[in-house]
């Protein structure tokens, strides 16, 4: 009888161990996919800005948060750079655990806006491509910072 109880106890502990391993793998998988962000169709968000020949190209006037805790937030753009991060002195203060204190900066150069990563841990992505240098941001192209997605709109 004692041998049966011992075997059942061992089997129970083994089952608990496998459940723990399974739970850890689920959390790791969730974190990996959360860091890679949402999946966007490249047909819906073109990387290259549309150039309209003969007419003036549209200029970005607003920064809109399309996904994340601040979805729906709209910032009117001026001539000053927009600092994005968790720091209180940022223009767009994120409450996202996957963003850094000073994560990225959007700055105007002529009629175009450029995004640059400020040495963040998780990186800044322009339409699923990691930003390594100052990169022009076309209108309507998603910029992902942690779990937050922003777009420039006219």
Short mmCIF file of C-alpha atoms in Angstrom, two decimals:
data_model
loop_
_atom_site.label_atom_id
_atom_site.label_comp_id
_atom_site.label_asym_id
_atom_site.label_seq_id
_atom_site.Cartn_x
_atom_site.Cartn_y
_atom_site.Cartn_z
CA UNK A 1 0.00 0.00 0.00
CA UNK A 2 2.83 2.41 0.85
CA UNK A 3 4.49 1.74 -2.51
CA UNK A 4 1.30 2.72 -4.31
CA UNK A 5 1.02 6.00 -2.35
CA UNK A 6 4.69 6.75 -3.04
CA UNK A 7 4.24 6.13 -6.80
CA UNK A 8 1.11 8.33 -6.91
CA UNK A 9 2.94 11.11 -5.04
CA UNK A 10 5.86 10.90 -7.47
CA UNK A 11 3.47 10.98 -10.43
CA UNK A 12 1.68 14.00 -8.93
CA UNK A 13 4.93 15.90 -8.47
CA UNK A 14 6.01 15.03 -12.02
CA UNK A 15 2.69 16.31 -13.34
CA UNK A 16 3.06 19.56 -11.37
CA UNK A 17 6.60 19.97 -12.71
CA UNK A 18 5.38 19.60 -16.31
CA UNK A 19 2.53 22.06 -15.68
CA UNK A 20 5.08 24.57 -14.35
CA UNK A 21 7.31 24.12 -17.42
CA UNK A 22 4.28 24.50 -19.70
CA UNK A 23 3.20 27.71 -17.90
CA UNK A 24 6.70 29.19 -18.16
CA UNK A 25 6.85 28.40 -21.89
CA UNK A 26 3.43 30.06 -22.43
CA UNK A 27 4.59 33.22 -20.65
CA UNK A 28 7.83 33.31 -22.65
CA UNK A 29 5.93 32.81 -25.90
CA UNK A 30 3.50 35.60 -24.99
CA UNK A 31 6.38 37.96 -24.15
CA UNK A 32 8.20 37.19 -27.40
CA UNK A 33 5.11 37.82 -29.52
CA UNK A 34 4.20 40.94 -27.52
CA UNK A 35 7.68 42.34 -28.18
CA UNK A 36 7.31 41.66 -31.90
CA UNK A 37 4.05 43.63 -31.92
CA UNK A 38 0.95 43.35 -34.01
CA UNK A 39 1.11 41.87 -37.44
CA UNK A 40 0.26 44.32 -40.18
CA UNK A 41 -0.52 43.60 -43.78
CA UNK A 42 2.07 45.34 -45.92
CA UNK A 43 -0.57 45.99 -48.59
CA UNK A 44 -2.58 48.05 -46.13
CA UNK A 45 0.36 50.14 -44.93
CA UNK A 46 2.73 51.09 -47.76
CA UNK A 47 6.29 51.81 -46.66
CA UNK A 48 6.99 54.39 -49.34
CA UNK A 49 5.09 57.66 -49.22
CA UNK A 50 2.72 58.29 -52.07
CA UNK A 51 4.01 61.10 -54.24
CA UNK A 52 1.38 63.06 -56.08
CA UNK A 53 2.79 64.54 -59.23
CA UNK A 54 1.58 68.00 -60.08
CA UNK A 55 -0.09 68.51 -56.69
CA UNK A 56 1.25 69.39 -53.29
CA UNK A 57 1.99 66.38 -51.13
CA UNK A 58 -0.03 66.14 -47.92
CA UNK A 59 1.75 67.30 -44.79
CA UNK A 60 1.34 65.59 -41.42
CA UNK A 61 -0.64 67.73 -39.00
CA UNK A 62 -1.57 65.21 -36.30
CA UNK A 63 -0.03 62.31 -34.43
CA UNK A 64 -2.68 59.67 -33.63
CA UNK A 65 -2.34 56.69 -31.28
CA UNK A 66 -4.10 53.80 -33.04
CA UNK A 67 -3.32 50.92 -30.66
CA UNK A 68 -2.36 50.58 -27.04
CA UNK A 69 -3.52 52.04 -23.74
CA UNK A 70 -3.75 55.56 -25.22
CA UNK A 71 -5.67 54.56 -28.38
CA UNK A 72 -7.55 57.54 -29.78
CA UNK A 73 -5.13 60.15 -28.41
CA UNK A 74 -4.46 62.89 -30.97
CA UNK A 75 -1.59 65.40 -30.79
CA UNK A 76 -1.42 68.41 -33.10
CA UNK A 77 2.03 68.66 -34.65
CA UNK A 78 3.92 71.92 -34.85
CA UNK A 79 7.55 72.71 -35.54
CA UNK A 80 8.94 71.15 -32.35
CA UNK A 81 10.09 67.53 -32.06
CA UNK A 82 7.80 65.05 -30.29
CA UNK A 83 9.50 63.03 -27.54
CA UNK A 84 7.83 59.67 -26.87
CA UNK A 85 8.41 57.55 -23.78
CA UNK A 86 7.50 56.87 -20.16
CA UNK A 87 9.28 59.95 -18.76
CA UNK A 88 7.00 62.67 -17.39
CA UNK A 89 8.59 65.34 -19.58
CA UNK A 90 7.78 63.44 -22.81
CA UNK A 91 5.30 64.97 -25.26
CA UNK A 92 3.51 61.62 -25.50
CA UNK A 93 3.79 59.90 -22.11
CA UNK A 94 3.30 56.14 -22.51
CA UNK A 95 2.12 53.81 -19.76
CA UNK A 96 3.55 50.85 -21.63
CA UNK A 97 5.96 48.50 -19.81
CA UNK A 98 7.67 47.70 -23.13
CA UNK A 99 8.71 51.31 -23.77
CA UNK A 100 11.72 53.14 -22.35
CA UNK A 101 11.73 56.44 -20.44
CA UNK A 102 12.97 58.25 -23.55
CA UNK A 103 12.11 55.79 -26.28
CA UNK A 104 11.85 57.67 -29.58
CA UNK A 105 11.67 61.11 -31.13
CA UNK A 106 9.66 62.38 -34.08
CA UNK A 107 11.23 65.49 -35.56
CA UNK A 108 10.33 67.63 -38.57
CA UNK A 109 12.80 68.19 -41.38
CA UNK A 110 11.25 70.40 -44.00
CA UNK A 111 7.81 68.99 -44.81
CA UNK A 112 8.68 65.44 -43.66
CA UNK A 113 8.75 63.91 -40.20
CA UNK A 114 11.53 61.56 -39.14
CA UNK A 115 11.48 58.95 -36.37
CA UNK A 116 14.60 57.96 -34.49
CA UNK A 117 15.09 55.46 -31.71
CA UNK A 118 16.81 56.93 -28.65
CA UNK A 119 18.61 53.76 -27.57
CA UNK A 120 15.54 51.96 -26.28
CA UNK A 121 15.66 48.38 -25.04
CA UNK A 122 12.88 46.96 -27.22
CA UNK A 123 13.41 49.13 -30.29
CA UNK A 124 11.17 51.27 -32.46
CA UNK A 125 9.54 49.80 -35.56
CA UNK A 126 8.31 51.55 -38.71
CA UNK A 127 5.87 49.18 -40.43
CA UNK A 128 7.56 46.05 -38.95
CA UNK A 129 11.08 47.29 -39.82
CA UNK A 130 13.35 48.18 -36.89
CA UNK A 131 14.47 51.82 -36.93
CA UNK A 132 18.25 52.15 -36.57
CA UNK A 133 18.76 55.69 -37.89
CA UNK A 134 16.54 58.71 -38.43
CA UNK A 135 13.94 57.43 -40.91
CA UNK A 136 11.21 59.39 -42.75
CA UNK A 137 7.69 58.49 -41.66
CA UNK A 138 5.08 58.46 -44.46
CA UNK A 139 1.49 59.41 -43.64
CA UNK A 140 -0.57 56.50 -42.33
CA UNK A 141 2.40 54.21 -41.73
CA UNK A 142 2.35 52.57 -38.28
CA UNK A 143 5.18 53.29 -35.86
CA UNK A 144 5.31 50.76 -33.02
CA UNK A 145 6.81 51.65 -29.66
CA UNK A 146 6.29 48.78 -27.24
CA UNK A 147 2.61 47.88 -27.41
CA UNK A 148 1.66 51.37 -28.63
CA UNK A 149 1.15 52.08 -32.33
CA UNK A 150 1.07 55.64 -33.66
CA UNK A 151 0.52 57.15 -37.11
CA UNK A 152 0.99 60.52 -38.74
CA UNK A 153 -2.15 61.94 -40.31
CA UNK A 154 -2.96 65.07 -42.27
#
